[in-house]
Amino acid sequence: MNAPLRALDRQRKLVRLRARRSMRTGAVVTAAIAAGAAAVGFAKLCDLAMASHARLLAGRPWLGPVLLVIGMPLCVALMRRLAPAAAGSGIPQVIAAGEIGRGRDAGGEKIHDERVSIRTALVKVALAALLLVCGGSIGREGPTVQVVAAVMVFLTGWLRGGPGRRTLLIAGGAAGVSAAFNTPIAGIVFAVEELARGFDKRANTVVILAVVSAGVAAYALGGNYAYFGDMSGSAGWNAWISAALIGVGSGLMGGLFSRAMSAVLVGDNPVRRWKDARPIGFAALCGLVAAGAALLSGGATYGAGYAEAKSLLFGRFASGWGLAVGKWLATLAAAASGAPGGIFAPSLATGAGLGALFSHLAPWAGAREAVTLGMAGYLAGVVQAPLTSAVILMEMTRDPGLVGPLLLCTLIARRCSEAIAPTPLYHALARAWTRPRRRAGKSAQHGEPRA
């Protein structure tokens, strides 16, 4: 009699366990869909912001530099007042936030983590859009990672058991990259290569589930598209030679950017100390540098740089010299100021300029291939994530013929970048975000980070 009862009890427990697993899976999928919708909404807001900037400057080219000098310190001041954790890209915050386990301290008290809170996400969205209206050289992809991670944590915070907080943050970050670029494979690669630097195999399912769910939402709201259009073709021997040469040049330029940005934001030097002492004044100086870059490039450095990169890909832009140098300076100025905004899209534009310049110096190189390789190589040089950089460009252009040259270019670029900046940029900046703020009464607080 006892044996049948025990068997029945075990069966009931198994049913309850499966029901809880199904509920957790449903919660993760629902959260990922909501996060993907948020990413698409943010993308449309950023497009409207850049269109508003173009309308403001129509017939008034003098207004562009003025908006930068005023807008950059304004955004930094608002960010410091409303949500200091909204500074910069957002990817370093997500990396650092993943180090506190399930979000509770040693005493079991829940940690209020502003790095991935809804308040921070909302402020980030608003100020990034404002800076784009002012012409800041920032992208939405890094902020999208932080916003999507915040949505994932917020909507799944009630879960008990199942995927841990770190897994959910990694999944949210991967879904953010996927939804921002419409590149689901790159989202998964980014999670493994950059956000986690290796993680529990059990997290794979959650990451893929989040990426697919966010991708479905992005597809439903934004349609199926290639970020830069479908440019499939075949690559010849010249693409392989170009890949090696562009990898060296773009990797060194990306490494210089990474080293300069790390020095200003987390280094131990007079510039960093002056920035910490006078953040608004420093942001105004960064605005002046960005304004100078805009004048140098004839206005090509405003905004994310998507239009300029696409023009180069289709051969509708002159020499990439002005774009490469101007965008390098403008993006460094925006990032060093601490204002909310990412570096992914501006890095692609800078790399496109480098690739176009290479094609002018080496007539045997195919212009489109050189631009594509320049984007991948420079991005790999900045973030030192070669697989992510190669896969993003593969999915953006849908050109399978460049798979080999892209991988070669990004691997060489990473090696060259490491010679200048040994520590990957996002992980260097994450050091400033290693201490979360706890709820009322706790003394452990983080001040405004230097990232």
Coordinates of C-alpha atoms in Angstrom, one line a residue:
M1 CA 0.0 0.0 0.0
N2 CA 2.8 2.4 0.8
A3 CA 4.7 1.7 -2.4
P4 CA 1.8 2.9 -4.7
L5 CA 1.4 6.0 -2.5
R6 CA 5.1 6.8 -2.7
A7 CA 5.0 6.4 -6.5
L8 CA 1.9 8.7 -6.7
D9 CA 3.7 11.2 -4.6
R10 CA 6.8 11.1 -6.8
Q11 CA 4.6 11.5 -9.9
R12 CA 2.9 14.6 -8.4
K13 CA 6.2 16.1 -7.5
L14 CA 7.5 15.5 -11.1
V15 CA 4.3 17.2 -12.5
R16 CA 4.8 20.2 -10.2
L17 CA 8.5 20.4 -11.2
R18 CA 7.7 20.3 -14.9
A19 CA 5.0 23.0 -14.3
R20 CA 7.5 25.2 -12.6
R21 CA 10.0 24.7 -15.4
S22 CA 7.4 25.6 -18.0
M23 CA 6.4 28.7 -16.0
R24 CA 10.1 29.8 -15.8
T25 CA 10.6 29.2 -19.5
G26 CA 7.4 31.1 -20.3
A27 CA 8.6 34.0 -18.2
V28 CA 12.0 34.1 -19.9
V29 CA 10.4 34.1 -23.4
T30 CA 7.8 36.8 -22.4
A31 CA 10.6 38.9 -20.9
A32 CA 12.7 38.5 -24.1
I33 CA 9.8 39.4 -26.4
A34 CA 9.1 42.5 -24.3
A35 CA 12.9 43.4 -24.3
G36 CA 13.0 42.9 -28.1
A37 CA 10.0 45.3 -28.5
A38 CA 11.8 47.8 -26.3
A39 CA 14.9 47.5 -28.5
V40 CA 12.9 48.2 -31.6
G41 CA 11.2 51.2 -30.0
F42 CA 14.6 52.6 -28.9
A43 CA 15.9 52.1 -32.4
K44 CA 13.0 54.0 -33.9
L45 CA 13.4 56.8 -31.3
C46 CA 17.1 57.1 -32.3
D47 CA 16.2 57.3 -36.0
L48 CA 13.7 60.1 -35.2
A49 CA 16.4 61.9 -33.1
M50 CA 18.9 61.8 -36.0
A51 CA 16.2 63.0 -38.4
S52 CA 15.4 65.9 -36.1
H53 CA 19.1 66.8 -36.0
A54 CA 19.1 66.9 -39.8
R55 CA 16.0 69.1 -39.9
L56 CA 17.5 71.5 -37.4
L57 CA 20.7 71.9 -39.5
A58 CA 18.8 72.4 -42.8
G59 CA 20.0 75.8 -44.0
R60 CA 21.8 76.4 -40.7
P61 CA 25.1 74.4 -40.8
W62 CA 26.5 76.7 -38.1
L63 CA 24.1 75.2 -35.6
G64 CA 25.7 71.8 -35.5
P65 CA 28.8 72.7 -33.6
V66 CA 26.8 74.9 -31.2
L67 CA 24.5 72.0 -30.4
L68 CA 27.4 69.8 -29.6
V69 CA 29.1 72.3 -27.3
I70 CA 25.8 72.8 -25.4
G71 CA 24.3 69.4 -25.6
M72 CA 27.2 67.2 -24.4
P73 CA 27.6 68.9 -21.0
L74 CA 23.9 69.1 -20.7
C75 CA 23.5 65.4 -21.1
V76 CA 26.3 64.7 -18.7
A77 CA 24.7 67.0 -16.1
L78 CA 21.3 65.4 -16.4
M79 CA 22.8 61.9 -16.3
R80 CA 24.7 62.7 -13.1
R81 CA 21.6 64.0 -11.5
L82 CA 19.0 61.4 -12.6
A83 CA 20.9 58.2 -13.1
P84 CA 24.7 58.1 -12.9
A85 CA 24.7 54.4 -13.9
A86 CA 23.4 55.5 -17.3
A87 CA 26.9 56.7 -18.3
G88 CA 28.6 55.6 -21.4
S89 CA 27.9 52.5 -23.4
G90 CA 26.2 50.3 -20.9
I91 CA 28.0 47.1 -21.8
P92 CA 30.6 47.5 -19.0
Q93 CA 27.7 47.9 -16.5
V94 CA 26.1 44.7 -17.7
I95 CA 29.4 42.8 -17.4
A96 CA 30.0 44.1 -13.9
A97 CA 26.4 43.5 -12.8
G98 CA 26.8 39.8 -13.7
E99 CA 29.3 39.4 -10.9
I100 CA 26.8 39.6 -8.0
G101 CA 25.1 36.2 -8.5
R102 CA 21.4 36.3 -7.8
G103 CA 21.3 39.9 -6.7
R104 CA 21.5 39.3 -2.9
D105 CA 24.4 40.2 -0.5
A106 CA 26.0 37.9 2.0
G107 CA 23.2 38.6 4.5
G108 CA 20.5 37.6 2.0
E109 CA 19.4 41.2 1.5
K110 CA 18.2 42.1 -2.0
I111 CA 20.6 44.4 -3.8
H112 CA 19.2 47.4 -5.6
D113 CA 21.4 47.4 -8.7
E114 CA 21.2 50.7 -10.5
R115 CA 23.4 49.4 -13.3
V116 CA 20.5 47.3 -14.7
S117 CA 17.5 49.1 -13.3
I118 CA 14.4 50.3 -15.2
R119 CA 15.1 53.9 -14.0
T120 CA 18.6 53.8 -15.5
A121 CA 17.3 52.3 -18.7
L122 CA 14.7 55.0 -19.1
V123 CA 17.2 57.8 -18.5
K124 CA 19.6 56.1 -20.8
V125 CA 17.1 56.0 -23.6
A126 CA 16.0 59.6 -23.2
L127 CA 19.5 61.1 -22.9
A128 CA 21.0 59.1 -25.8
A129 CA 18.2 60.3 -28.0
L130 CA 18.8 63.9 -26.8
L131 CA 22.5 63.6 -27.6
L132 CA 21.7 62.3 -31.1
V133 CA 19.4 65.4 -31.6
C134 CA 22.5 67.4 -30.7
G135 CA 24.6 65.5 -33.2
G136 CA 26.7 63.4 -30.8
S137 CA 28.8 60.6 -32.4
I138 CA 27.1 57.8 -30.5
G139 CA 25.4 54.5 -31.3
R140 CA 22.3 52.8 -29.8
E141 CA 23.7 49.3 -29.7
G142 CA 25.6 49.4 -26.4
P143 CA 22.8 51.2 -24.7
T144 CA 20.4 48.7 -26.1
V145 CA 22.3 45.9 -24.4
Q146 CA 21.9 47.7 -21.0
V147 CA 18.2 48.5 -21.6
V148 CA 17.4 44.9 -22.7
A149 CA 19.3 43.5 -19.8
A150 CA 17.4 45.8 -17.4
V151 CA 14.0 44.7 -18.9
M152 CA 15.0 41.0 -18.6
V153 CA 16.0 41.4 -14.9
F154 CA 13.0 43.4 -14.1
L155 CA 10.5 41.0 -15.6
T156 CA 12.1 37.9 -14.3
G157 CA 13.1 39.1 -10.8
W158 CA 10.3 37.2 -9.1
L159 CA 11.6 33.8 -10.4
R160 CA 12.8 31.3 -7.9
G161 CA 15.1 28.6 -9.2
G162 CA 15.9 28.1 -12.9
P163 CA 18.4 30.5 -14.6
G164 CA 20.5 32.7 -12.3
R165 CA 20.7 36.4 -12.5
R166 CA 24.0 36.4 -14.3
T167 CA 22.6 34.0 -17.0
L168 CA 19.6 36.4 -17.4
L169 CA 22.0 39.4 -17.8
I170 CA 24.1 37.6 -20.4
A171 CA 20.9 36.5 -22.2
G172 CA 19.6 40.1 -22.1
G173 CA 22.8 41.5 -23.4
A174 CA 22.9 38.9 -26.3
A175 CA 19.3 39.7 -27.1
G176 CA 20.2 43.4 -27.1
V177 CA 22.8 42.9 -29.8
S178 CA 20.6 40.6 -31.8
A179 CA 17.7 43.1 -31.8
A180 CA 19.8 46.2 -32.4
F181 CA 21.5 44.8 -35.5
N182 CA 19.0 42.1 -36.5
T183 CA 21.9 39.7 -36.1
P184 CA 20.9 36.7 -33.9
I185 CA 24.0 34.7 -34.4
A186 CA 26.2 37.6 -33.5
G187 CA 24.1 38.1 -30.4
I188 CA 25.0 34.6 -29.2
V189 CA 28.7 35.0 -30.1
F190 CA 28.8 38.3 -28.3
A191 CA 27.4 36.7 -25.2
V192 CA 30.0 34.0 -25.1
E193 CA 33.0 36.1 -26.3
E194 CA 32.5 39.4 -24.6
L195 CA 29.8 39.5 -21.9
A196 CA 30.6 36.2 -20.2
R197 CA 34.1 35.2 -21.3
G198 CA 32.9 31.6 -20.9
F199 CA 30.0 30.5 -18.8
D200 CA 28.0 27.5 -17.6
K201 CA 26.8 25.4 -20.5
R202 CA 23.3 25.4 -19.0
A203 CA 23.2 29.1 -19.8
N204 CA 23.4 28.3 -23.5
T205 CA 19.7 27.4 -23.8
V206 CA 18.6 30.5 -22.0
V207 CA 20.8 32.8 -24.1
I208 CA 19.6 31.2 -27.4
L209 CA 15.9 31.3 -26.2
A210 CA 16.2 35.0 -25.3
V211 CA 17.9 35.8 -28.6
V212 CA 15.3 34.0 -30.6
S213 CA 12.4 35.5 -28.7
A214 CA 13.8 39.0 -29.0
G215 CA 14.5 38.4 -32.7
V216 CA 10.9 37.4 -33.3
A217 CA 9.7 40.6 -31.6
A218 CA 12.1 42.7 -33.6
Y219 CA 11.1 40.9 -36.9
A220 CA 7.4 41.4 -36.2
L221 CA 7.9 45.1 -35.4
G222 CA 10.8 46.1 -37.7
G223 CA 10.6 43.5 -40.5
N224 CA 13.3 41.2 -41.9
Y225 CA 16.2 43.3 -43.2
A226 CA 20.0 43.3 -43.5
Y227 CA 21.5 46.2 -41.6
F228 CA 23.5 47.4 -44.6
G229 CA 21.5 45.5 -47.3
D230 CA 22.1 42.3 -49.2
M231 CA 25.5 42.4 -50.9
S232 CA 26.2 38.7 -51.5
G233 CA 29.0 38.0 -53.9
S234 CA 32.4 36.2 -54.1
A235 CA 35.8 37.3 -52.8
G236 CA 39.0 36.8 -54.8
W237 CA 42.6 36.7 -53.8
N238 CA 42.7 40.5 -53.5
A239 CA 40.2 40.3 -50.6
W240 CA 42.5 38.0 -48.7
I241 CA 45.5 40.4 -49.1
S242 CA 43.3 43.4 -48.3
A243 CA 42.1 41.5 -45.1
A244 CA 45.7 41.2 -43.8
L245 CA 46.7 44.7 -44.5
I246 CA 43.5 46.3 -43.3
G247 CA 43.6 44.1 -40.2
V248 CA 46.9 45.7 -39.2
G249 CA 45.9 49.3 -39.9
S250 CA 42.4 49.1 -38.4
G251 CA 43.6 47.1 -35.4
L252 CA 46.2 49.7 -34.6
M253 CA 43.7 52.5 -34.9
G254 CA 41.2 50.6 -32.8
G255 CA 43.8 49.9 -30.2
L256 CA 44.7 53.6 -30.0
F257 CA 41.1 54.4 -29.5
S258 CA 40.7 51.8 -26.8
R259 CA 43.9 52.9 -25.0
A260 CA 42.9 56.6 -25.1
M261 CA 39.4 55.9 -23.9
S262 CA 40.6 53.7 -21.0
A263 CA 43.2 56.3 -20.0
V264 CA 40.6 59.0 -19.8
L265 CA 37.8 57.0 -18.1
V266 CA 39.7 54.6 -15.7
G267 CA 43.3 55.5 -15.9
D268 CA 45.5 57.1 -13.2
N269 CA 46.6 60.3 -14.9
P270 CA 46.0 64.1 -14.6
V271 CA 43.4 64.1 -17.4
R272 CA 41.2 61.5 -15.6
R273 CA 41.6 63.3 -12.3
W274 CA 40.6 66.7 -13.9
K275 CA 37.6 65.0 -15.5
D276 CA 36.5 63.6 -12.1
A277 CA 36.9 67.0 -10.5
R278 CA 35.1 69.0 -13.2
P279 CA 32.9 66.6 -15.2
I280 CA 30.7 69.2 -16.7
G281 CA 33.6 71.4 -17.8
F282 CA 35.3 68.3 -19.2
A283 CA 32.2 67.4 -21.1
A284 CA 32.0 70.9 -22.6
L285 CA 35.6 70.5 -23.8
C286 CA 34.7 67.2 -25.3
G287 CA 31.8 69.0 -27.1
L288 CA 34.4 71.5 -28.5
V289 CA 36.5 68.6 -29.8
A290 CA 33.4 66.9 -31.4
A291 CA 32.5 70.3 -33.0
G292 CA 36.0 70.6 -34.4
A293 CA 35.7 67.0 -35.8
A294 CA 32.4 67.9 -37.4
L295 CA 33.9 71.0 -39.1
L296 CA 37.0 68.9 -40.2
S297 CA 34.8 66.3 -41.9
G298 CA 32.2 68.6 -43.3
G299 CA 29.5 67.3 -41.0
A300 CA 30.1 63.6 -41.6
T301 CA 30.6 62.9 -37.9
Y302 CA 27.2 63.7 -36.7
G303 CA 25.1 60.9 -35.3
A304 CA 25.7 57.1 -35.4
G305 CA 27.3 57.1 -38.9
Y306 CA 25.0 54.5 -40.4
A307 CA 24.2 56.6 -43.5
E308 CA 27.9 57.4 -44.1
A309 CA 29.0 53.8 -43.8
K310 CA 26.2 52.6 -46.1
S311 CA 27.2 55.3 -48.7
L312 CA 30.7 54.0 -48.7
L313 CA 29.6 50.4 -49.1
F314 CA 27.7 51.4 -52.2
G315 CA 30.4 53.7 -53.5
R316 CA 28.5 56.9 -53.0
F317 CA 31.1 58.7 -50.9
A318 CA 34.4 60.4 -51.6
S319 CA 37.7 59.4 -49.9
G320 CA 37.2 58.0 -46.4
W321 CA 40.0 60.2 -44.9
G322 CA 37.7 62.8 -43.4
L323 CA 35.2 60.3 -42.1
A324 CA 37.9 58.0 -40.6
V325 CA 39.8 60.8 -38.7
G326 CA 36.8 62.9 -37.9
K327 CA 34.7 60.0 -36.6
W328 CA 37.6 58.7 -34.6
L329 CA 37.9 62.1 -32.8
A330 CA 34.2 62.7 -32.4
T331 CA 33.5 59.2 -31.0
L332 CA 36.3 59.4 -28.6
A333 CA 35.1 62.9 -27.4
A334 CA 31.5 61.6 -26.9
A335 CA 32.7 58.4 -25.1
A336 CA 35.3 60.2 -22.9
S337 CA 32.7 62.8 -21.8
G338 CA 30.7 60.0 -20.0
A339 CA 27.5 60.9 -21.7
P340 CA 25.1 58.0 -22.5
G341 CA 25.8 56.4 -25.8
G342 CA 27.5 53.5 -27.5
I343 CA 30.5 53.1 -29.7
F344 CA 29.4 50.1 -32.0
A345 CA 27.8 52.0 -34.8
P346 CA 30.4 54.9 -34.8
S347 CA 33.1 52.3 -34.8
L348 CA 31.6 50.8 -37.9
A349 CA 31.5 54.2 -39.6
T350 CA 35.2 54.9 -38.6
G351 CA 36.2 51.5 -40.0
A352 CA 34.2 52.2 -43.2
G353 CA 36.3 55.3 -43.6
L354 CA 39.5 53.4 -43.1
G355 CA 38.5 50.8 -45.6
A356 CA 37.5 53.4 -48.2
L357 CA 40.9 55.2 -47.7
F358 CA 42.7 51.8 -48.2
S359 CA 40.8 51.3 -51.4
H360 CA 42.0 54.7 -52.7
L361 CA 45.6 53.9 -51.8
A362 CA 45.4 50.4 -53.2
P363 CA 43.6 50.5 -56.5
W364 CA 43.7 46.7 -56.8
A365 CA 41.5 46.3 -53.7
G366 CA 37.7 46.1 -54.2
A367 CA 36.1 49.1 -52.7
R368 CA 33.1 47.3 -51.2
E369 CA 35.2 44.5 -49.8
A370 CA 37.7 47.0 -48.3
V371 CA 35.0 49.0 -46.6
T372 CA 33.4 45.8 -45.1
L373 CA 36.8 44.6 -43.9
G374 CA 37.6 48.0 -42.5
M375 CA 34.4 48.0 -40.4
A376 CA 35.0 44.5 -39.0
G377 CA 38.7 45.1 -38.4
Y378 CA 38.3 48.4 -36.6
L379 CA 35.4 47.1 -34.5
A380 CA 37.6 44.1 -33.5
G381 CA 40.5 46.5 -32.7
V382 CA 38.3 48.6 -30.4
V383 CA 36.5 45.8 -28.5
Q384 CA 38.9 43.0 -29.1
A385 CA 36.1 40.6 -29.9
P386 CA 37.1 39.2 -33.4
L387 CA 34.4 36.6 -33.8
T388 CA 31.6 39.0 -32.8
S389 CA 33.0 41.6 -35.2
A390 CA 33.3 39.2 -38.1
V391 CA 29.8 37.6 -37.5
I392 CA 28.1 41.0 -37.2
L393 CA 29.5 42.1 -40.6
M394 CA 28.6 38.7 -42.1
E395 CA 25.0 39.0 -41.0
M396 CA 24.8 42.8 -41.8
T397 CA 25.9 42.4 -45.4
R398 CA 24.8 38.8 -46.0
D399 CA 27.9 38.2 -48.0
P400 CA 29.1 34.6 -47.4
G401 CA 32.0 35.1 -49.8
L402 CA 33.8 37.3 -47.3
V403 CA 33.6 34.9 -44.4
G404 CA 37.2 33.8 -44.6
P405 CA 38.7 37.3 -45.2
L406 CA 36.6 38.8 -42.4
L407 CA 37.8 36.2 -39.9
L408 CA 41.4 36.8 -41.0
C409 CA 41.0 40.6 -40.8
T410 CA 39.5 40.6 -37.3
L411 CA 42.0 38.1 -35.8
I412 CA 44.9 40.2 -37.1
A413 CA 43.2 43.4 -35.9
R414 CA 42.7 41.9 -32.4
R415 CA 46.4 40.9 -32.2
C416 CA 47.6 44.4 -33.3
S417 CA 45.1 46.1 -30.9
E418 CA 46.4 44.0 -28.0
A419 CA 49.9 45.3 -28.5
I420 CA 48.6 48.8 -27.7
A421 CA 45.7 48.0 -25.3
P422 CA 46.4 44.7 -23.5
T423 CA 43.1 44.8 -21.5
P424 CA 39.9 44.6 -23.6
L425 CA 38.0 47.9 -23.5
Y426 CA 34.7 46.8 -22.0
H427 CA 36.4 44.8 -19.3
A428 CA 38.7 47.6 -18.4
L429 CA 35.8 49.9 -18.1
A430 CA 33.8 47.4 -16.1
R431 CA 36.2 47.8 -13.2
A432 CA 34.6 51.1 -12.4
W433 CA 31.2 49.4 -12.0
T434 CA 32.1 46.5 -9.7
R435 CA 30.2 47.8 -6.6
P436 CA 26.4 47.9 -6.8
R437 CA 24.4 50.2 -4.6
R438 CA 22.3 48.5 -1.9
R439 CA 19.0 49.4 -0.6
A440 CA 18.4 52.1 2.0
G441 CA 20.6 52.1 5.1
K442 CA 23.6 50.4 3.5
S443 CA 26.8 52.3 3.3
A444 CA 28.2 50.5 0.2
Q445 CA 27.4 52.9 -2.7
H446 CA 29.1 53.5 -6.0
G447 CA 29.7 57.1 -7.0
E448 CA 29.6 58.2 -10.6
P449 CA 31.8 55.7 -12.4
R450 CA 34.6 56.7 -14.7
A451 CA 33.2 54.7 -17.6

